[in-house]
PDB file of C-alpha atoms (C1' of nucleotides) in Angstrom:
ATOM      1  CA  MET A 291     -22.493 -30.959 -11.035  1.00 45.00           C
ATOM      2  CA  ASN A 292     -24.428 -26.910 -11.189  1.00 49.00           C
ATOM      3  CA  PRO A 293     -26.223 -27.650  -7.461  1.00 50.00           C
ATOM      4  CA  THR A 294     -29.040 -24.768 -10.632  1.00 58.00           C
ATOM      5  CA  MET A 295     -29.322 -27.945 -12.874  1.00 62.00           C
ATOM      6  CA  THR A 296     -32.455 -30.545 -11.929  1.00 65.00           C
ATOM      7  CA  ALA A 297     -31.842 -34.168 -12.475  1.00 66.00           C
ATOM      8  CA  ALA A 298     -32.885 -34.701 -16.280  1.00 67.00           C
ATOM      9  CA  GLN A 299     -30.966 -31.249 -17.239  1.00 69.00           C
ATOM     10  CA  SER A 300     -27.040 -33.215 -16.548  1.00 70.00           C
ATOM     11  CA  ARG A 301     -28.652 -36.610 -17.745  1.00 70.00           C
ATOM     12  CA  ALA A 302     -29.287 -34.387 -21.025  1.00 73.00           C
ATOM     13  CA  GLN A 303     -26.157 -32.568 -20.295  1.00 76.00           C
ATOM     14  CA  ALA A 304     -24.145 -35.801 -19.795  1.00 77.00           C
ATOM     15  CA  LYS A 305     -25.676 -37.114 -22.685  1.00 79.00           C
ATOM     16  CA  GLN A 306     -24.454 -34.587 -24.851  1.00 81.00           C
ATOM     17  CA  GLU A 307     -21.319 -34.684 -23.922  1.00 84.00           C
ATOM     18  CA  TYR A 308     -21.378 -38.438 -24.309  1.00 85.00           C
ATOM     19  CA  ASP A 309     -22.687 -38.278 -27.784  1.00 85.00           C
ATOM     20  CA  ALA A 310     -19.897 -35.935 -28.735  1.00 87.00           C
ATOM     21  CA  TYR A 311     -18.000 -38.007 -27.823  1.00 87.00           C
ATOM     22  CA  LEU A 312     -18.408 -40.355 -30.092  1.00 88.00           C
ATOM     23  CA  ALA A 313     -18.886 -38.180 -32.717  1.00 87.00           C
ATOM     24  CA  ALA A 314     -15.308 -37.794 -32.493  1.00 89.00           C
ATOM     25  CA  CYS A 315     -14.238 -41.157 -31.746  1.00 91.00           C
ATOM     26  CA  PRO A 316     -12.856 -42.618 -35.155  1.00 92.00           C
ATOM     27  CA  SER A 317     -13.761 -46.045 -35.110  1.00 92.00           C
ATOM     28  CA  ARG A 318     -17.361 -45.257 -34.252  1.00 92.00           C
ATOM     29  CA  ARG A 319     -16.955 -43.555 -37.208  1.00 92.00           C
ATOM     30  CA  LEU A 320     -15.440 -45.194 -39.295  1.00 94.00           C
ATOM     31  CA  LEU A 321     -18.789 -48.371 -37.750  1.00 92.00           C
ATOM     32  CA  ASP A 322     -21.353 -45.418 -38.657  1.00 90.00           C
ATOM     33  CA  ARG A 323     -20.064 -45.619 -42.469  1.00 91.00           C
ATOM     34  CA  LEU A 324     -19.074 -49.767 -42.587  1.00 92.00           C
ATOM     35  CA  SER A 325     -22.464 -49.623 -41.272  1.00 88.00           C
ATOM     36  CA  ASP A 326     -24.495 -48.184 -44.421  1.00 91.00           C
ATOM     37  CA  LYS A 327     -25.478 -51.645 -46.740  1.00 89.00           C
ATOM     38  CA  TRP A 328     -24.440 -49.497 -49.087  1.00 95.00           C
ATOM     39  CA  ILE A 329     -20.720 -48.174 -48.860  1.00 96.00           C
ATOM     40  CA  THR A 330     -20.193 -51.711 -48.482  1.00 95.00           C
ATOM     41  CA  LEU A 331     -20.927 -53.536 -51.605  1.00 95.00           C
ATOM     42  CA  VAL A 332     -20.104 -50.715 -53.835  1.00 97.00           C
ATOM     43  CA  LEU A 333     -16.935 -51.023 -52.273  1.00 97.00           C
ATOM     44  CA  SER A 334     -16.342 -54.892 -52.850  1.00 97.00           C
ATOM     45  CA  ALA A 335     -18.428 -54.305 -55.982  1.00 97.00           C
ATOM     46  CA  LEU A 336     -15.732 -51.884 -57.157  1.00 98.00           C
ATOM     47  CA  GLY A 337     -12.602 -53.982 -55.071  1.00 97.00           C
ATOM     48  CA  GLU A 338     -13.318 -56.457 -58.322  1.00 97.00           C
ATOM     49  CA  GLN A 339     -13.061 -54.336 -61.031  1.00 98.00           C
ATOM     50  CA  ASP A 340     -13.845 -49.844 -61.845  1.00 98.00           C
ATOM     51  CA  MET A 341     -17.235 -49.632 -63.247  1.00 98.00           C
ATOM     52  CA  ARG A 342     -19.312 -47.586 -64.855  1.00 98.00           C
ATOM     53  CA  TYR A 343     -22.403 -45.944 -62.788  1.00 98.00           C
ATOM     54  CA  SER A 344     -24.978 -47.939 -65.277  1.00 97.00           C
ATOM     55  CA  GLU A 345     -22.718 -50.748 -63.934  1.00 97.00           C
ATOM     56  CA  LEU A 346     -22.995 -49.837 -59.988  1.00 97.00           C
ATOM     57  CA  SER A 347     -26.518 -50.195 -60.393  1.00 96.00           C
ATOM     58  CA  ARG A 348     -26.297 -53.425 -62.181  1.00 94.00           C
ATOM     59  CA  ARG A 349     -24.601 -55.310 -60.183  1.00 94.00           C
ATOM     60  CA  ILE A 350     -25.931 -53.808 -56.615  1.00 94.00           C
ATOM     61  CA  ALA A 351     -29.733 -54.874 -58.052  1.00 89.00           C
ATOM     62  CA  GLY A 352     -31.507 -54.038 -54.788  1.00 89.00           C
ATOM     63  CA  VAL A 353     -30.129 -50.106 -54.571  1.00 94.00           C
ATOM     64  CA  SER A 354     -31.822 -47.028 -55.679  1.00 95.00           C
ATOM     65  CA  GLN A 355     -30.295 -44.400 -57.802  1.00 96.00           C
ATOM     66  CA  LYS A 356     -30.301 -42.155 -54.747  1.00 97.00           C
ATOM     67  CA  MET A 357     -28.737 -44.037 -53.032  1.00 97.00           C
ATOM     68  CA  LEU A 358     -26.913 -45.725 -55.644  1.00 98.00           C
ATOM     69  CA  THR A 359     -25.230 -41.711 -55.970  1.00 98.00           C
ATOM     70  CA  GLN A 360     -25.448 -40.443 -53.039  1.00 97.00           C
ATOM     71  CA  THR A 361     -23.096 -44.111 -51.273  1.00 98.00           C
ATOM     72  CA  LEU A 362     -20.225 -42.343 -54.566  1.00 98.00           C
ATOM     73  CA  ARG A 363     -20.262 -39.230 -52.869  1.00 97.00           C
ATOM     74  CA  GLN A 364     -19.679 -40.260 -49.808  1.00 97.00           C
ATOM     75  CA  LEU A 365     -16.960 -42.453 -50.753  1.00 98.00           C
ATOM     76  CA  GLU A 366     -15.752 -39.968 -53.495  1.00 98.00           C
ATOM     77  CA  ARG A 367     -15.517 -37.358 -50.521  1.00 97.00           C
ATOM     78  CA  ASP A 368     -13.445 -39.686 -48.249  1.00 97.00           C
ATOM     79  CA  GLY A 369     -11.188 -40.300 -50.639  1.00 97.00           C
ATOM     80  CA  LEU A 370     -11.749 -44.217 -50.856  1.00 98.00           C
ATOM     81  CA  VAL A 371     -13.191 -43.889 -55.043  1.00 98.00           C
ATOM     82  CA  THR A 372     -11.988 -41.687 -57.765  1.00 98.00           C
ATOM     83  CA  ARG A 373     -14.899 -40.630 -59.728  1.00 98.00           C
ATOM     84  CA  THR A 374     -13.917 -40.111 -63.753  1.00 98.00           C
ATOM     85  CA  VAL A 375     -15.812 -38.003 -66.131  1.00 97.00           C
ATOM     86  CA  THR A 376     -15.495 -38.526 -69.903  1.00 96.00           C
ATOM     87  CA  PRO A 377     -17.495 -35.906 -71.246  1.00 94.00           C
ATOM     88  CA  SER A 378     -19.216 -37.894 -74.279  1.00 93.00           C
ATOM     89  CA  VAL A 379     -22.314 -38.034 -75.556  1.00 92.00           C
ATOM     90  CA  PRO A 380     -23.796 -39.037 -73.721  1.00 93.00           C
ATOM     91  CA  VAL A 381     -21.182 -38.481 -71.053  1.00 96.00           C
ATOM     92  CA  GLN A 382     -19.388 -41.425 -69.691  1.00 97.00           C
ATOM     93  CA  VAL A 383     -18.139 -41.546 -65.747  1.00 98.00           C
ATOM     94  CA  ASP A 384     -16.075 -44.507 -64.799  1.00 98.00           C
ATOM     95  CA  TYR A 385     -15.789 -45.696 -60.439  1.00 98.00           C
ATOM     96  CA  ALA A 386     -12.473 -47.501 -58.699  1.00 98.00           C
ATOM     97  CA  ILE A 387     -11.012 -47.952 -55.484  1.00 98.00           C
ATOM     98  CA  THR A 388      -8.499 -46.100 -53.910  1.00 98.00           C
ATOM     99  CA  GLY A 389      -5.190 -46.918 -52.541  1.00 98.00           C
ATOM    100  CA  LEU A 390      -6.896 -45.565 -49.107  1.00 98.00           C
ATOM    101  CA  GLY A 391     -10.826 -48.297 -49.838  1.00 98.00           C
ATOM    102  CA  ARG A 392      -8.573 -51.112 -50.637  1.00 98.00           C
ATOM    103  CA  SER A 393      -7.363 -50.933 -47.401  1.00 97.00           C
ATOM    104  CA  LEU A 394     -10.271 -50.461 -45.857  1.00 97.00           C
ATOM    105  CA  LEU A 395     -11.180 -54.118 -48.254  1.00 96.00           C
ATOM    106  CA  THR A 396      -8.908 -56.302 -45.624  1.00 95.00           C
ATOM    107  CA  VAL A 397     -11.029 -54.636 -42.187  1.00 95.00           C
ATOM    108  CA  VAL A 398     -13.650 -55.812 -44.657  1.00 94.00           C
ATOM    109  CA  HIS A 399     -12.796 -59.198 -45.178  1.00 95.00           C
ATOM    110  CA  GLY A 400     -11.249 -59.860 -41.562  1.00 94.00           C
ATOM    111  CA  ILE A 401     -14.988 -58.722 -40.723  1.00 95.00           C
ATOM    112  CA  LYS A 402     -16.743 -61.871 -43.529  1.00 95.00           C
ATOM    113  CA  GLU A 403     -14.209 -64.381 -42.070  1.00 96.00           C
ATOM    114  CA  TRP A 404     -15.825 -64.076 -38.250  1.00 97.00           C
ATOM    115  CA  ALA A 405     -18.795 -63.969 -40.244  1.00 96.00           C
ATOM    116  CA  GLU A 406     -17.859 -66.556 -42.157  1.00 95.00           C
ATOM    117  CA  GLU A 407     -16.953 -68.362 -38.782  1.00 96.00           C
ATOM    118  CA  HIS A 408     -19.403 -68.255 -36.188  1.00 97.00           C
ATOM    119  CA  MET A 409     -22.503 -67.224 -37.518  1.00 95.00           C
ATOM    120  CA  ASP A 410     -23.793 -70.203 -37.294  1.00 93.00           C
ATOM    121  CA  GLU A 411     -23.221 -70.777 -34.438  1.00 96.00           C
ATOM    122  CA  VAL A 412     -25.053 -67.798 -33.041  1.00 96.00           C
ATOM    123  CA  GLU A 413     -28.074 -69.292 -35.667  1.00 94.00           C
ATOM    124  CA  ARG A 414     -27.493 -72.025 -33.472  1.00 96.00           C
ATOM    125  CA  ARG A 415     -27.564 -69.873 -29.939  1.00 96.00           C
ATOM    126  CA  ARG A 416     -29.786 -67.952 -30.765  1.00 95.00           C
ATOM    127  CA  ALA A 417     -32.575 -71.210 -32.115  1.00 95.00           C
ATOM    128  CA  ALA A 418     -32.234 -72.085 -28.157  1.00 95.00           C
ATOM    129  CA  PHE A 419     -32.485 -69.314 -26.857  1.00 96.00           C
ATOM    130  CA  ASP A 420     -35.610 -69.117 -28.193  1.00 93.00           C
ATOM    131  CA  GLU A 421     -36.539 -72.416 -27.682  1.00 92.00           C
ATOM    132  CA  ALA A 422     -36.090 -72.033 -24.219  1.00 91.00           C
ATOM    133  CA  HIS A 423     -37.967 -68.765 -24.164  1.00 87.00           C
ATOM    134  CA  GLY A 424     -40.976 -70.020 -26.241  1.00 75.00           C
ATOM    135  CA  THR A 425     -40.799 -69.451 -30.316  1.00 62.00           C
ATOM    136  CA  GLY A 426     -44.518 -67.169 -29.835  1.00 49.00           C
TER     137      GLY A 426
ATOM    138  CA  MET B 138     -38.604 -63.031 -67.719  1.00 46.00           C
ATOM    139  CA  ASN B 139     -42.259 -63.557 -67.671  1.00 50.00           C
ATOM    140  CA  PRO B 140     -43.129 -61.823 -70.760  1.00 50.00           C
ATOM    141  CA  THR B 141     -47.194 -60.716 -68.673  1.00 59.00           C
ATOM    142  CA  MET B 142     -44.399 -58.470 -66.277  1.00 64.00           C
ATOM    143  CA  THR B 143     -44.071 -55.034 -66.229  1.00 66.00           C
ATOM    144  CA  ALA B 144     -40.942 -53.451 -65.664  1.00 66.00           C
ATOM    145  CA  ALA B 145     -41.597 -51.821 -62.860  1.00 68.00           C
ATOM    146  CA  GLN B 146     -43.026 -55.683 -61.413  1.00 69.00           C
ATOM    147  CA  SER B 147     -39.831 -57.415 -62.885  1.00 70.00           C
ATOM    148  CA  ARG B 148     -37.331 -54.826 -61.310  1.00 69.00           C
ATOM    149  CA  ALA B 149     -39.572 -55.178 -57.576  1.00 73.00           C
ATOM    150  CA  GLN B 150     -38.859 -59.440 -58.065  1.00 76.00           C
ATOM    151  CA  ALA B 151     -35.178 -58.610 -57.753  1.00 77.00           C
ATOM    152  CA  LYS B 152     -35.688 -56.172 -55.690  1.00 79.00           C
ATOM    153  CA  GLN B 153     -37.411 -58.806 -53.500  1.00 81.00           C
ATOM    154  CA  GLU B 154     -34.282 -61.359 -54.925  1.00 85.00           C
ATOM    155  CA  TYR B 155     -31.893 -59.453 -53.638  1.00 84.00           C
ATOM    156  CA  ASP B 156     -32.917 -58.420 -50.631  1.00 85.00           C
ATOM    157  CA  ALA B 157     -33.489 -62.045 -49.973  1.00 87.00           C
ATOM    158  CA  TYR B 158     -29.806 -63.138 -50.321  1.00 87.00           C
ATOM    159  CA  LEU B 159     -28.736 -60.016 -48.811  1.00 88.00           C
ATOM    160  CA  ALA B 160     -30.603 -61.387 -44.958  1.00 87.00           C
ATOM    161  CA  ALA B 161     -29.089 -64.676 -46.027  1.00 89.00           C
ATOM    162  CA  CYS B 162     -24.957 -62.796 -46.488  1.00 91.00           C
ATOM    163  CA  PRO B 163     -23.465 -63.814 -43.132  1.00 92.00           C
ATOM    164  CA  SER B 164     -20.628 -60.473 -42.814  1.00 92.00           C
ATOM    165  CA  ARG B 165     -23.828 -58.727 -44.374  1.00 91.00           C
ATOM    166  CA  ARG B 166     -26.319 -60.368 -40.723  1.00 92.00           C
ATOM    167  CA  LEU B 167     -23.361 -59.603 -38.689  1.00 94.00           C
ATOM    168  CA  LEU B 168     -22.452 -56.190 -40.246  1.00 92.00           C
ATOM    169  CA  ASP B 169     -25.543 -55.066 -39.090  1.00 90.00           C
ATOM    170  CA  ARG B 170     -25.287 -56.418 -36.170  1.00 91.00           C
ATOM    171  CA  LEU B 171     -22.545 -54.103 -35.109  1.00 92.00           C
ATOM    172  CA  SER B 172     -23.440 -51.545 -37.199  1.00 88.00           C
ATOM    173  CA  ASP B 173     -26.036 -51.024 -33.702  1.00 91.00           C
ATOM    174  CA  LYS B 174     -24.018 -48.505 -31.771  1.00 90.00           C
ATOM    175  CA  TRP B 175     -24.898 -50.058 -28.566  1.00 95.00           C
ATOM    176  CA  ILE B 176     -24.345 -53.490 -29.984  1.00 96.00           C
ATOM    177  CA  THR B 177     -20.220 -52.361 -30.189  1.00 95.00           C
ATOM    178  CA  LEU B 178     -20.817 -50.198 -26.786  1.00 95.00           C
ATOM    179  CA  VAL B 179     -22.118 -52.558 -24.126  1.00 97.00           C
ATOM    180  CA  LEU B 180     -19.900 -55.907 -26.003  1.00 97.00           C
ATOM    181  CA  SER B 181     -16.591 -53.122 -24.851  1.00 97.00           C
ATOM    182  CA  ALA B 182     -17.467 -52.361 -21.789  1.00 97.00           C
ATOM    183  CA  LEU B 183     -18.563 -56.795 -20.955  1.00 98.00           C
ATOM    184  CA  GLY B 184     -14.757 -57.248 -22.508  1.00 97.00           C
ATOM    185  CA  GLU B 185     -12.877 -55.202 -19.846  1.00 97.00           C
ATOM    186  CA  GLN B 186     -15.059 -56.422 -16.488  1.00 98.00           C
ATOM    187  CA  ASP B 187     -18.442 -58.749 -16.021  1.00 98.00           C
ATOM    188  CA  MET B 188     -21.694 -55.617 -14.816  1.00 98.00           C
ATOM    189  CA  ARG B 189     -24.634 -55.778 -13.024  1.00 98.00           C
ATOM    190  CA  TYR B 190     -27.603 -53.529 -15.032  1.00 98.00           C
ATOM    191  CA  SER B 191     -27.156 -50.323 -13.751  1.00 97.00           C
ATOM    192  CA  GLU B 192     -22.993 -49.940 -14.012  1.00 97.00           C
ATOM    193  CA  LEU B 193     -24.189 -50.447 -17.971  1.00 97.00           C
ATOM    194  CA  SER B 194     -26.485 -48.342 -18.157  1.00 96.00           C
ATOM    195  CA  ARG B 195     -24.220 -45.633 -15.897  1.00 94.00           C
ATOM    196  CA  ARG B 196     -20.675 -46.916 -17.863  1.00 94.00           C
ATOM    197  CA  ILE B 197     -22.844 -45.731 -21.554  1.00 94.00           C
ATOM    198  CA  ALA B 198     -23.156 -42.442 -20.309  1.00 89.00           C
ATOM    199  CA  GLY B 199     -25.787 -41.715 -23.598  1.00 90.00           C
ATOM    200  CA  VAL B 200     -28.432 -45.147 -23.990  1.00 95.00           C
ATOM    201  CA  SER B 201     -31.258 -45.140 -22.750  1.00 95.00           C
ATOM    202  CA  GLN B 202     -32.675 -48.383 -20.312  1.00 97.00           C
ATOM    203  CA  LYS B 203     -35.150 -49.211 -23.471  1.00 97.00           C
ATOM    204  CA  MET B 204     -31.314 -49.013 -26.481  1.00 97.00           C
ATOM    205  CA  LEU B 205     -29.465 -51.041 -23.655  1.00 98.00           C
ATOM    206  CA  THR B 206     -31.866 -53.906 -22.350  1.00 98.00           C
ATOM    207  CA  GLN B 207     -32.822 -54.360 -26.201  1.00 97.00           C
ATOM    208  CA  THR B 208     -28.978 -54.263 -26.777  1.00 98.00           C
ATOM    209  CA  LEU B 209     -28.321 -57.313 -23.240  1.00 98.00           C
ATOM    210  CA  ARG B 210     -31.033 -59.546 -24.732  1.00 97.00           C
ATOM    211  CA  GLN B 211     -30.132 -59.428 -28.309  1.00 97.00           C
ATOM    212  CA  LEU B 212     -25.963 -60.004 -27.204  1.00 98.00           C
ATOM    213  CA  GLU B 213     -28.067 -63.151 -24.898  1.00 98.00           C
ATOM    214  CA  ARG B 214     -30.424 -64.419 -27.889  1.00 97.00           C
ATOM    215  CA  ASP B 215     -27.246 -64.741 -30.403  1.00 97.00           C
ATOM    216  CA  GLY B 216     -24.786 -66.178 -27.377  1.00 97.00           C
ATOM    217  CA  LEU B 217     -22.162 -63.215 -26.599  1.00 98.00           C
ATOM    218  CA  VAL B 218     -22.954 -62.447 -23.707  1.00 98.00           C
ATOM    219  CA  THR B 219     -24.947 -64.467 -20.201  1.00 98.00           C
ATOM    220  CA  ARG B 220     -27.460 -63.073 -18.311  1.00 98.00           C
ATOM    221  CA  THR B 221     -27.629 -63.777 -14.885  1.00 98.00           C
ATOM    222  CA  VAL B 222     -30.012 -63.233 -12.146  1.00 97.00           C
ATOM    223  CA  THR B 223     -29.332 -62.993  -8.557  1.00 96.00           C
ATOM    224  CA  PRO B 224     -33.617 -63.677  -7.134  1.00 94.00           C
ATOM    225  CA  SER B 225     -31.906 -61.444  -3.595  1.00 93.00           C
ATOM    226  CA  VAL B 226     -35.278 -58.565  -2.751  1.00 92.00           C
ATOM    227  CA  PRO B 227     -33.901 -56.661  -4.420  1.00 93.00           C
ATOM    228  CA  VAL B 228     -32.591 -58.442  -7.953  1.00 96.00           C
ATOM    229  CA  GLN B 229     -29.263 -58.779  -8.855  1.00 97.00           C
ATOM    230  CA  VAL B 230     -28.455 -59.244 -12.786  1.00 98.00           C
ATOM    231  CA  ASP B 231     -25.224 -59.862 -14.098  1.00 98.00           C
ATOM    232  CA  TYR B 232     -23.999 -59.945 -17.291  1.00 98.00           C
ATOM    233  CA  ALA B 233     -20.938 -61.098 -18.496  1.00 98.00           C
ATOM    234  CA  ILE B 234     -19.635 -62.110 -22.237  1.00 98.00           C
ATOM    235  CA  THR B 235     -18.787 -64.975 -23.892  1.00 98.00           C
ATOM    236  CA  GLY B 236     -16.241 -67.152 -25.039  1.00 98.00           C
ATOM    237  CA  LEU B 237     -17.121 -65.772 -28.857  1.00 98.00           C
ATOM    238  CA  GLY B 238     -18.043 -62.554 -27.293  1.00 98.00           C
ATOM    239  CA  ARG B 239     -14.863 -61.746 -26.608  1.00 98.00           C
ATOM    240  CA  SER B 240     -13.572 -63.395 -29.634  1.00 97.00           C
ATOM    241  CA  LEU B 241     -15.809 -61.049 -32.062  1.00 97.00           C
ATOM    242  CA  LEU B 242     -14.146 -58.416 -29.657  1.00 96.00           C
ATOM    243  CA  THR B 243     -11.010 -59.192 -32.452  1.00 95.00           C
ATOM    244  CA  VAL B 244     -12.222 -57.876 -35.003  1.00 95.00           C
ATOM    245  CA  VAL B 245     -14.383 -55.256 -33.987  1.00 94.00           C
ATOM    246  CA  HIS B 246     -10.271 -54.811 -32.701  1.00 95.00           C
ATOM    247  CA  GLY B 247      -9.463 -54.837 -36.049  1.00 94.00           C
ATOM    248  CA  ILE B 248     -12.009 -51.990 -37.354  1.00 95.00           C
ATOM    249  CA  LYS B 249     -10.555 -49.734 -34.054  1.00 95.00           C
ATOM    250  CA  GLU B 250      -6.419 -50.119 -35.641  1.00 96.00           C
ATOM    251  CA  TRP B 251      -7.821 -49.258 -39.208  1.00 97.00           C
ATOM    252  CA  ALA B 252      -9.449 -46.067 -38.109  1.00 96.00           C
ATOM    253  CA  GLU B 253      -7.203 -45.213 -35.854  1.00 95.00           C
ATOM    254  CA  GLU B 254      -3.893 -45.198 -38.717  1.00 96.00           C
ATOM    255  CA  HIS B 255      -6.132 -44.269 -41.395  1.00 97.00           C
ATOM    256  CA  MET B 256      -9.153 -41.899 -40.252  1.00 95.00           C
ATOM    257  CA  ASP B 257      -7.874 -38.462 -40.334  1.00 93.00           C
ATOM    258  CA  GLU B 258      -5.979 -40.054 -43.455  1.00 96.00           C
ATOM    259  CA  VAL B 259     -10.153 -40.249 -44.559  1.00 96.00           C
ATOM    260  CA  GLU B 260     -10.589 -36.454 -43.317  1.00 94.00           C
ATOM    261  CA  ARG B 261      -7.734 -34.293 -44.814  1.00 96.00           C
ATOM    262  CA  ARG B 262      -9.113 -36.081 -47.697  1.00 96.00           C
ATOM    263  CA  ARG B 263     -13.357 -35.413 -46.904  1.00 95.00           C
ATOM    264  CA  ALA B 264     -11.115 -31.352 -45.711  1.00 95.00           C
ATOM    265  CA  ALA B 265     -10.321 -32.076 -49.379  1.00 95.00           C
ATOM    266  CA  PHE B 266     -13.174 -32.178 -51.141  1.00 96.00           C
ATOM    267  CA  ASP B 267     -14.347 -30.085 -49.271  1.00 93.00           C
ATOM    268  CA  GLU B 268     -12.908 -26.805 -50.228  1.00 92.00           C
ATOM    269  CA  ALA B 269     -12.369 -27.973 -53.742  1.00 91.00           C
ATOM    270  CA  HIS B 270     -16.238 -28.482 -54.810  1.00 86.00           C
ATOM    271  CA  GLY B 271     -17.699 -25.439 -52.418  1.00 75.00           C
ATOM    272  CA  THR B 272     -17.383 -26.021 -48.352  1.00 62.00           C
ATOM    273  CA  GLY B 273     -21.093 -23.930 -48.053  1.00 50.00           C
TER     274      GLY B 273
ATOM    275  C1'  DC C 131     -33.234 -52.849  -9.006  1.00 66.56           C
ATOM    276  C1'  DA C 132     -34.237 -54.050 -13.242  1.00 66.56           C
ATOM    277  C1'  DG C 133     -37.106 -53.846 -16.949  1.00 66.56           C
ATOM    278  C1'  DA C 134     -41.650 -53.627 -19.874  1.00 66.56           C
ATOM    279  C1'  DA C 135     -45.298 -51.235 -22.424  1.00 66.56           C
ATOM    280  C1'  DT C 136     -46.892 -47.354 -24.512  1.00 66.56           C
ATOM    281  C1'  DC C 137     -46.457 -43.143 -27.654  1.00 66.56           C
ATOM    282  C1'  DC C 138     -45.024 -40.176 -30.444  1.00 66.56           C
ATOM    283  C1'  DA C 139     -41.205 -37.228 -32.910  1.00 66.56           C
ATOM    284  C1'  DA C 140     -37.300 -36.627 -36.482  1.00 66.56           C
ATOM    285  C1'  DG C 141     -35.349 -39.065 -40.479  1.00 66.56           C
ATOM    286  C1'  DG C 142     -33.762 -42.342 -43.520  1.00 66.56           C
ATOM    287  C1'  DG C 143     -34.756 -44.342 -48.335  1.00 66.56           C
ATOM    288  C1'  DG C 144     -37.532 -45.761 -51.507  1.00 66.56           C
ATOM    289  C1'  DA C 145     -41.174 -44.257 -55.648  1.00 66.56           C
ATOM    290  C1'  DT C 146     -41.434 -40.916 -59.008  1.00 66.56           C
ATOM    291  C1'  DA C 147     -41.105 -37.592 -62.309  1.00 66.56           C
ATOM    292  C1'  DC C 148     -37.103 -34.259 -65.058  1.00 66.56           C
ATOM    293  C1'  DT C 149     -32.689 -32.801 -67.523  1.00 66.56           C
ATOM    294  C1'  DG C 150     -27.828 -31.982 -69.659  1.00 66.56           C
TER     295       DG C 150
ATOM    296  C1'  DC D 106     -25.578 -42.057 -68.996  1.00 66.56           C
ATOM    297  C1'  DA D 107     -26.290 -39.797 -64.677  1.00 66.56           C
ATOM    298  C1'  DG D 108     -27.448 -38.153 -62.171  1.00 66.56           C
ATOM    299  C1'  DT D 109     -31.196 -34.227 -59.721  1.00 66.56           C
ATOM    300  C1'  DA D 110     -35.639 -32.906 -57.279  1.00 66.56           C
ATOM    301  C1'  DT D 111     -38.936 -33.951 -55.101  1.00 66.56           C
ATOM    302  C1'  DC D 112     -43.112 -36.422 -51.933  1.00 66.56           C
ATOM    303  C1'  DC D 113     -43.906 -39.414 -48.575  1.00 66.56           C
ATOM    304  C1'  DC D 114     -43.719 -43.506 -45.758  1.00 66.56           C
ATOM    305  C1'  DC D 115     -42.380 -46.356 -42.177  1.00 66.56           C
ATOM    306  C1'  DT D 116     -38.667 -47.962 -39.134  1.00 66.56           C
ATOM    307  C1'  DT D 117     -36.029 -46.092 -35.375  1.00 66.56           C
ATOM    308  C1'  DG D 118     -35.276 -44.950 -31.113  1.00 66.56           C
ATOM    309  C1'  DG D 119     -35.968 -41.393 -27.167  1.00 66.56           C
ATOM    310  C1'  DA D 120     -38.453 -40.232 -23.017  1.00 66.56           C
ATOM    311  C1'  DT D 121     -42.207 -41.172 -19.796  1.00 66.56           C
ATOM    312  C1'  DT D 122     -45.174 -44.481 -16.909  1.00 66.56           C
ATOM    313  C1'  DC D 123     -45.545 -48.856 -14.727  1.00 66.56           C
ATOM    314  C1'  DT D 124     -44.683 -53.110 -12.204  1.00 66.56           C
ATOM    315  C1'  DG D 125     -42.607 -57.343  -9.544  1.00 66.56           C
TER     316       DG D 125
END
DNA sequence: CAGAATCCAAGGGGATACTG
DNA sequence: CAGTATCCCCTTGGATTCTG
């Protein structure tokens, strides 16, 4: 501890170091990815079958072009999907999941299983809590 | 399809329905929880041992009081942790993980394992991608 | 000690318009 | 078809101040 630092300064420094630690943590980085709504949806869709851009955007009804493109770029960059351009007119772009991406789907399935097994328990707890603490 | 709807209107409706579907999906709801940075950190910390509020805030260096309190309330509400108040002066509040919370930690460990096994592969793919597409 | 309440800045993401 | 570029809103969360 540097005695010339104020308490606020040393707190800020601790926070910075902690943020750096978190940014470097593998499971945190993965969770940040999975937390992205569209990442899991696109990956799951491509887990079923290869798709073109337009097919994906139809399949995942709620997504905007901006988000779909951004998501696909991230997935491609991370080696989780491949992007294949066929230079016809008009161009055709096909997306497919990779082995790495497919292995990640097993993690997603783990999450899914816990959710399907326990989320109504959570739901019940939540209702009980709200009941006890006043709904309004 | 209602013919009196514009294309924009029917798109908006489709999106609403999709959002509703997502909001109801158990695994999406769980993922939304886990995606919250502090949820997993607090749960992991309490997985090691029970802690008081101040212990948690010290243990998890980067968190603000607002976020810590909010996170603990959510976890308590969902039945993942318990909150015990000892009416001394000053008051003492202890937090502990529940069985449900502990079972959720197994899911988190699954995520952690995949991350530790595959994240440098992802990192390499990413570097290769950036190399191929121009770093700047 | 363990919060609650308020204020406010930053950025994530939707809507829209345009392009090869 | 498969994107890119821009504007802009609205939520998220940190800092600060106050309390039982």
